[in-house]
Coordinates of C-alpha atoms in Angstrom, one line a residue:
M434 CA -57.9 -166.7 132.2
K435 CA -61.4 -167.0 130.2
R436 CA -59.3 -166.2 127.1
I437 CA -57.5 -168.8 127.5
V438 CA -60.0 -171.2 128.4
N439 CA -62.1 -170.2 125.4
I440 CA -58.9 -171.2 123.2
T441 CA -58.5 -174.1 125.4
V442 CA -61.9 -175.6 124.6
T443 CA -61.7 -174.6 121.1
C444 CA -58.4 -176.5 120.4
A445 CA -59.7 -179.2 122.5
L446 CA -62.7 -179.1 119.9
L447 CA -60.9 -179.1 116.8
L448 CA -59.0 -181.7 117.5
S449 CA -61.9 -183.9 118.3
M450 CA -63.5 -183.3 115.3
L451 CA -60.1 -183.8 113.5
G452 CA -59.6 -187.3 115.1
I453 CA -63.2 -188.2 114.2
A454 CA -63.0 -187.2 110.4
V455 CA -59.7 -188.5 110.5
C456 CA -61.1 -192.2 111.8
T457 CA -64.2 -192.1 109.6
L458 CA -62.0 -191.7 106.4
M459 CA -59.6 -194.9 108.0
V460 CA -62.7 -196.7 108.3
G461 CA -65.0 -196.0 106.3
G462 CA -62.8 -194.0 102.8
R463 CA -64.2 -197.1 100.1
S464 CA -67.5 -196.9 101.1
M465 CA -67.5 -193.2 100.8
A466 CA -65.7 -193.0 97.7
Y467 CA -68.1 -196.1 96.4
A468 CA -70.5 -193.4 97.4
F469 CA -69.6 -190.8 95.8
F470 CA -68.9 -192.4 92.3
V471 CA -71.4 -195.2 92.2
T472 CA -73.9 -195.5 94.8
Y473 CA -75.2 -191.8 94.1
T474 CA -77.2 -193.1 90.8
T475 CA -79.8 -194.0 92.8
Y476 CA -80.6 -190.4 94.1
L477 CA -80.1 -189.2 90.6
E478 CA -83.4 -187.8 89.3
E479 CA -84.5 -188.3 86.3
D480 CA -83.2 -185.7 83.1
A481 CA -81.1 -184.7 85.7
G482 CA -78.1 -181.9 84.5
L483 CA -75.0 -181.4 85.7
F484 CA -76.6 -179.5 89.1
G485 CA -78.8 -182.8 89.8
N486 CA -75.9 -184.8 89.5
I487 CA -73.7 -183.0 91.6
S488 CA -76.5 -182.7 94.5
A489 CA -76.8 -186.6 94.0
R490 CA -73.4 -187.3 94.9
I491 CA -73.8 -184.9 97.4
T492 CA -76.3 -187.1 99.0
S493 CA -75.2 -190.4 98.5
L494 CA -71.6 -189.3 99.6
N495 CA -73.3 -187.5 103.2
S496 CA -75.6 -190.8 103.7
A497 CA -72.3 -192.7 103.6
I498 CA -70.7 -190.5 105.9
N499 CA -73.0 -191.0 108.5
N500 CA -73.4 -194.7 108.6
N501 CA -69.7 -194.8 108.5
L502 CA -69.3 -192.1 111.1
A503 CA -66.2 -193.1 113.7
G504 CA -67.8 -193.3 117.5
K505 CA -71.7 -193.1 116.1
R506 CA -72.6 -196.5 117.6
T507 CA -71.0 -196.0 121.2
F508 CA -72.9 -192.6 121.7
E509 CA -76.0 -194.0 119.9
K510 CA -75.9 -196.6 123.3
I511 CA -75.1 -194.1 125.7
N512 CA -78.4 -192.3 124.1
A513 CA -80.4 -194.9 123.8
V514 CA -79.6 -196.4 127.2
F515 CA -80.2 -193.1 129.0
Q516 CA -83.5 -192.9 127.0
M517 CA -84.9 -196.2 128.6
K518 CA -83.4 -195.7 132.3
L519 CA -85.6 -192.7 132.0
G520 CA -88.2 -195.1 130.7
K521 CA -89.3 -193.8 127.5
Q522 CA -90.7 -196.1 125.1
M523 CA -89.5 -194.0 122.1
L524 CA -86.0 -193.1 121.2
S525 CA -84.9 -190.5 119.0
F526 CA -81.5 -190.8 116.9
G527 CA -81.6 -187.8 115.0
N528 CA -84.5 -187.8 112.2
T529 CA -85.5 -191.2 113.0
T530 CA -88.2 -192.0 115.9
M531 CA -87.9 -195.4 117.5
V532 CA -90.2 -197.1 119.3
R533 CA -90.6 -200.7 121.5
L534 CA -92.8 -202.7 120.4
K535 CA -95.3 -204.3 122.9
T536 CA -93.7 -207.5 121.9
G537 CA -90.0 -206.1 122.8
Q538 CA -88.8 -206.0 119.3
L539 CA -87.3 -202.1 118.5
Y540 CA -89.0 -200.4 115.5
D541 CA -88.3 -197.0 113.6
L542 CA -92.0 -195.2 113.1
M543 CA -92.5 -194.5 109.4
G544 CA -94.3 -191.3 107.8
D545 CA -96.9 -191.5 105.2
T546 CA -95.5 -192.4 101.6
D547 CA -97.1 -191.9 98.0
V548 CA -96.0 -195.2 96.8
S549 CA -98.2 -194.7 93.6
D550 CA -95.1 -194.2 90.9
D551 CA -93.1 -196.3 92.5
V552 CA -96.4 -198.8 91.7
K553 CA -96.8 -197.7 88.2
T554 CA -92.7 -198.5 87.7
I555 CA -93.1 -202.1 88.5
V556 CA -96.3 -201.9 86.6
N557 CA -94.3 -200.3 83.8
L558 CA -91.9 -203.4 84.3
K559 CA -95.0 -206.1 84.0
N560 CA -96.1 -204.3 80.9
G561 CA -92.6 -204.7 79.1
L562 CA -92.2 -208.6 80.5
D563 CA -96.3 -209.0 78.8
Q564 CA -94.8 -208.3 75.4
R565 CA -92.2 -210.9 76.0
G566 CA -94.7 -213.9 76.9
V567 CA -93.1 -213.2 80.2
P568 CA -94.7 -213.7 83.8
L569 CA -93.6 -211.1 86.5
V570 CA -94.6 -212.1 90.2
F571 CA -94.0 -210.0 93.4
A572 CA -93.3 -210.5 96.8
Y573 CA -94.2 -208.3 99.2
A574 CA -91.5 -208.3 102.4
H575 CA -93.0 -206.8 105.2
T576 CA -91.1 -205.2 108.3
Q577 CA -92.4 -205.9 111.4
L578 CA -95.8 -205.0 111.8
Y579 CA -97.6 -208.7 111.6
E580 CA -99.7 -208.6 114.5
E581 CA -102.3 -206.0 115.5
D582 CA -101.8 -203.2 118.4
L583 CA -98.2 -203.7 118.6
L584 CA -97.3 -199.8 118.4
P585 CA -97.8 -198.3 122.0
T586 CA -100.9 -196.4 123.0
G587 CA -101.2 -193.7 121.3
V588 CA -98.1 -194.2 118.5
E589 CA -99.1 -193.2 114.9
D590 CA -97.2 -195.5 111.9
S591 CA -97.7 -195.5 108.5
N592 CA -96.3 -199.0 107.5
L593 CA -99.9 -201.1 107.0
K594 CA -101.5 -198.1 105.3
V595 CA -98.5 -198.0 102.9
A596 CA -98.2 -201.8 102.6
D597 CA -101.4 -202.0 101.9
D598 CA -101.3 -199.5 98.9
I599 CA -98.2 -201.2 97.7
V600 CA -100.3 -204.5 97.2
G601 CA -104.0 -203.5 96.7
G602 CA -102.3 -201.0 93.9
L603 CA -100.0 -204.3 92.1
R604 CA -103.2 -206.7 91.8
D605 CA -105.3 -203.9 90.8
A606 CA -103.0 -203.9 87.9
G607 CA -103.3 -207.5 87.7
I608 CA -99.7 -208.2 88.9
A609 CA -99.6 -212.0 90.9
V610 CA -98.4 -210.6 94.8
V611 CA -97.1 -213.3 97.6
D612 CA -97.6 -211.2 100.7
S613 CA -95.3 -212.0 103.1
R614 CA -98.3 -210.7 106.1
Q615 CA -100.2 -213.6 104.5
V616 CA -97.3 -216.0 104.5
Y617 CA -96.9 -215.5 107.9
R618 CA -100.7 -216.1 108.6
D619 CA -100.9 -219.4 106.6
Y620 CA -97.5 -221.0 108.3
G621 CA -98.7 -219.8 112.1
L622 CA -95.8 -217.7 112.7
T623 CA -95.3 -215.8 115.9
M624 CA -93.6 -212.9 116.3
E625 CA -90.4 -214.5 117.7
D626 CA -90.4 -216.5 114.4
A627 CA -90.7 -214.0 111.7
V628 CA -88.8 -210.6 112.7
L629 CA -85.7 -210.1 114.2
R630 CA -85.3 -207.8 117.5
T631 CA -82.3 -206.3 116.8
D632 CA -82.7 -205.7 113.2
Q633 CA -84.7 -204.6 110.8
H634 CA -84.9 -207.7 108.4
W635 CA -87.7 -210.6 108.1
S636 CA -86.0 -214.0 109.6
I637 CA -84.5 -216.3 107.7
M638 CA -87.7 -218.4 108.8
T639 CA -90.1 -216.0 107.0
A640 CA -87.6 -215.6 104.3
F641 CA -87.6 -219.6 103.5
C642 CA -91.4 -219.1 104.0
T643 CA -92.1 -216.9 101.4
Y644 CA -89.8 -218.6 99.5
L645 CA -92.2 -221.6 99.3
E646 CA -94.5 -219.4 98.3
C647 CA -92.8 -218.1 95.7
V648 CA -91.8 -221.4 93.8
K649 CA -95.8 -221.9 93.9
A650 CA -97.2 -218.7 92.3
L651 CA -94.3 -218.9 89.5
S652 CA -95.2 -222.7 88.8
G653 CA -98.6 -221.8 88.6
T654 CA -98.0 -219.2 85.8
G655 CA -96.4 -222.5 83.2
A656 CA -93.8 -220.4 82.0
I657 CA -91.0 -221.8 84.1
R658 CA -90.9 -225.2 85.3
L659 CA -89.5 -225.5 88.8
D660 CA -88.1 -228.2 91.5
L661 CA -91.4 -228.5 93.6
A662 CA -89.6 -231.1 96.0
A663 CA -87.3 -228.4 96.4
A664 CA -90.2 -226.1 98.3
D665 CA -91.4 -229.0 100.2
P666 CA -90.8 -228.3 103.9
D667 CA -90.7 -231.7 105.0
N668 CA -87.2 -232.3 102.6
F669 CA -85.4 -229.4 105.1
D670 CA -83.5 -229.3 108.5
I671 CA -84.6 -226.6 111.0
E672 CA -81.9 -225.8 113.2
I673 CA -81.9 -222.7 116.0
L674 CA -79.1 -221.2 116.6
K675 CA -79.5 -219.4 119.5
N676 CA -78.7 -215.8 120.7
V677 CA -76.2 -215.4 118.0
H678 CA -77.1 -212.7 116.0
M679 CA -77.1 -208.6 116.5
G680 CA -78.2 -206.5 113.5
D681 CA -77.7 -202.6 112.5
V682 CA -81.0 -201.8 115.3
G683 CA -79.4 -204.1 118.4
K684 CA -75.5 -202.7 117.6
R685 CA -77.5 -198.8 117.9
V686 CA -78.2 -199.6 121.5
G687 CA -76.7 -202.5 122.6
A688 CA -77.0 -205.9 124.0
S689 CA -78.2 -204.4 127.6
V690 CA -81.4 -202.9 125.8
V691 CA -82.0 -205.9 123.1
E692 CA -82.0 -208.9 123.2
P693 CA -79.5 -210.6 120.4
D694 CA -81.6 -213.0 117.9
D695 CA -81.8 -216.6 117.4
L696 CA -80.7 -217.8 113.6
H697 CA -82.5 -220.3 111.8
L698 CA -80.3 -222.0 109.5
I699 CA -82.7 -224.3 107.2
T700 CA -81.0 -226.6 104.9
P701 CA -82.0 -229.5 102.5
R702 CA -82.0 -233.2 103.6
F703 CA -81.5 -234.2 99.6
D704 CA -78.5 -234.1 97.8
T705 CA -77.3 -230.7 95.8
L706 CA -74.6 -230.0 94.1
I707 CA -75.0 -225.9 92.7
T708 CA -72.5 -223.4 91.4
R709 CA -72.3 -220.3 92.4
R710 CA -71.1 -216.5 91.2
V711 CA -71.0 -213.7 93.2
S712 CA -69.9 -210.0 91.5
K713 CA -67.6 -208.2 93.5
P714 CA -67.8 -205.2 94.9
T715 CA -66.0 -202.2 92.3
V716 CA -64.0 -201.1 94.8
E717 CA -62.4 -204.4 95.1
G718 CA -61.8 -204.8 91.5
G719 CA -64.8 -206.2 90.3
G720 CA -65.3 -209.4 88.8
F721 CA -66.7 -212.3 90.2
D722 CA -66.2 -215.1 93.3
E723 CA -67.4 -218.4 91.9
K724 CA -68.0 -221.5 93.9
T725 CA -69.3 -225.4 93.7
G726 CA -70.7 -227.6 96.0
S727 CA -73.9 -228.9 97.8
F728 CA -75.8 -226.3 98.7
S729 CA -74.4 -225.4 102.5
E730 CA -70.9 -225.3 101.0
A731 CA -71.3 -223.2 97.8
C732 CA -74.6 -221.5 98.4
L733 CA -74.2 -220.6 101.8
F734 CA -71.8 -218.3 103.9
L735 CA -70.9 -220.4 106.9
D736 CA -68.2 -218.2 107.5
K737 CA -70.3 -215.7 108.7
L738 CA -71.3 -218.3 111.8
E739 CA -67.3 -218.4 113.1
G740 CA -66.1 -216.0 116.0
D741 CA -67.3 -215.6 119.7
G742 CA -70.7 -213.6 120.8
P743 CA -73.3 -212.2 118.7
A744 CA -72.5 -210.5 115.3
N745 CA -74.2 -209.9 112.0
R746 CA -75.3 -213.2 110.8
Y747 CA -77.9 -212.4 108.0
D748 CA -75.3 -212.7 105.2
V749 CA -75.3 -216.2 106.2
Y750 CA -77.4 -217.2 103.1
G751 CA -76.4 -214.6 101.0
L752 CA -74.2 -211.6 100.2
H753 CA -75.8 -208.1 98.8
R754 CA -73.9 -207.6 95.8
E755 CA -75.2 -205.9 92.5
L756 CA -75.2 -209.7 90.6
T757 CA -75.5 -213.3 91.6
Y758 CA -75.7 -216.3 89.3
F759 CA -77.1 -219.9 90.7
T760 CA -76.5 -223.2 88.3
N761 CA -78.3 -226.2 89.8
P762 CA -78.0 -229.2 87.0
G763 CA -80.3 -230.9 89.3
A764 CA -83.2 -228.9 88.3
P765 CA -85.6 -228.4 85.7
E766 CA -84.3 -226.5 82.8
G767 CA -85.4 -222.9 83.3
R768 CA -84.0 -219.5 83.9
L769 CA -85.4 -217.1 86.7
L770 CA -84.7 -213.5 87.3
I771 CA -84.5 -212.2 90.8
L772 CA -84.3 -208.7 91.2
K773 CA -84.0 -208.0 94.9
D774 CA -83.6 -206.4 98.0
S775 CA -81.6 -207.4 101.1
F776 CA -84.6 -209.0 102.3
G777 CA -84.6 -210.8 98.8
T778 CA -80.9 -211.8 99.3
P779 CA -82.3 -215.3 101.3
V780 CA -85.0 -216.2 99.3
S781 CA -82.6 -216.3 95.6
T782 CA -80.4 -218.4 97.8
F783 CA -83.8 -220.6 98.7
F784 CA -84.7 -220.3 94.5
S785 CA -81.0 -222.0 93.6
L786 CA -82.4 -225.0 95.3
A787 CA -85.8 -225.4 92.5
A788 CA -84.5 -223.5 89.2
R789 CA -81.9 -224.5 86.9
E790 CA -80.3 -221.2 86.0
I791 CA -80.8 -217.9 88.5
C792 CA -79.7 -214.6 88.3
A793 CA -80.4 -211.8 90.9
L794 CA -79.8 -208.4 90.6
D795 CA -79.6 -206.0 93.0
L796 CA -80.3 -202.6 91.5
R797 CA -79.1 -200.5 94.5
K798 CA -75.8 -202.0 94.0
G799 CA -74.2 -200.9 90.7
R800 CA -75.3 -199.4 87.0
L801 CA -77.2 -202.3 85.8
T802 CA -80.9 -201.5 84.6
A803 CA -83.5 -204.6 84.7
D804 CA -83.8 -204.2 80.7
Q805 CA -80.0 -204.7 80.3
I806 CA -80.4 -207.9 82.5
I807 CA -83.6 -209.0 80.9
E808 CA -82.1 -208.5 77.6
S809 CA -78.7 -210.2 78.2
F810 CA -80.3 -213.2 80.9
Q811 CA -83.1 -213.6 78.4
P812 CA -85.6 -215.1 81.7
D813 CA -88.6 -217.4 81.6
A814 CA -90.1 -215.7 84.9
V815 CA -89.2 -212.6 86.7
L816 CA -90.0 -212.6 90.6
V817 CA -89.3 -209.4 92.4
V818 CA -88.2 -209.4 96.1
Y819 CA -89.0 -206.1 97.8
C820 CA -89.9 -204.6 101.0
Q821 CA -91.3 -202.0 101.8
E822 CA -88.8 -199.5 101.9
M823 CA -87.5 -200.2 98.5
M824 CA -90.6 -198.5 97.5
R825 CA -90.8 -195.8 99.9
G826 CA -87.5 -194.9 98.9
K827 CA -87.2 -195.1 95.1
N828 CA -83.8 -196.8 95.8
Y829 CA -83.4 -198.8 92.2
A830 CA -83.3 -197.7 89.1
F831 CA -85.3 -200.2 86.7
V832 CA -85.2 -199.1 82.8
D833 CA -83.7 -196.2 80.9

């Protein structure tokens, strides 16, 4: 009898594992293939040989499988609800630990990381641009801890230390830095305005205010002319869409644990005519999608607002693709290259209002380097918009 029970349990377990594997392949097969053949380069060490190449592909594939594992979200929600019912302020999810801040936001704790090599990479980029007479401005996108004493008592985290290491290291090297923590204070934002409850991203409002300061910083270099009226907050309408956004954090823990976010829909009051070209993923055959129209028609993805209930609406302000080009004939003549991550996507979208020609490059999404784009695009100025995780994760390849 015991033998029959063991065989039955083993078969049930194997069938469950097989079912999860099949469902994972059906849902995330494309993403896994893309990780194995394309984005593995983000894990590739310099001068990596055959084994280094294989290791990078395995690491990338493992990350893609983890992100697309069938049933993962459901089990994480059950786990989160169970831990919260027990009154825990710290939620464990595999290799990450999440805490509830005193303001109610959920936050993944960060360990200390040496970012000196990453700072040096940005400095090397600046030195190369200096030889071309092209200025560099760095916009640091902070993640969540914009106020003091937000963590539960006794919890340690290195977010602020690493932020200071990044900003201080860049400024010591003579790089102009727009620090979103200072933007937060200068514009009188609150935690409710600045960060999302269900997402690790900053809010569209914080991205917009950072854009305003980046326009000032770039204009101050004298190397590129920008439309300053397109960076006057009085020339914009701001609509708040209540409880419409549910990001990755919210999906992980469920709406019963964290309330859906509001979304700031920020649009210009003045007339615009812009052409946007955004690259298609390799798995979709490559090429570009092109659209011309007003800022709202061409630059925003308003279809992301369709549907009932909360969903991921952050992409309203742009897709996180390798290349996005904007052409605005109504703006002063000039070329701006923006190196960005997902935090920089809405910033680059807003810049379509102020600059004649923009190339926005996400180095995580393909094989292009900054040097290659600088050579082909010939920018008048370069803006880097990166969050702390980009600097911690070495999640890019600037130059060959």
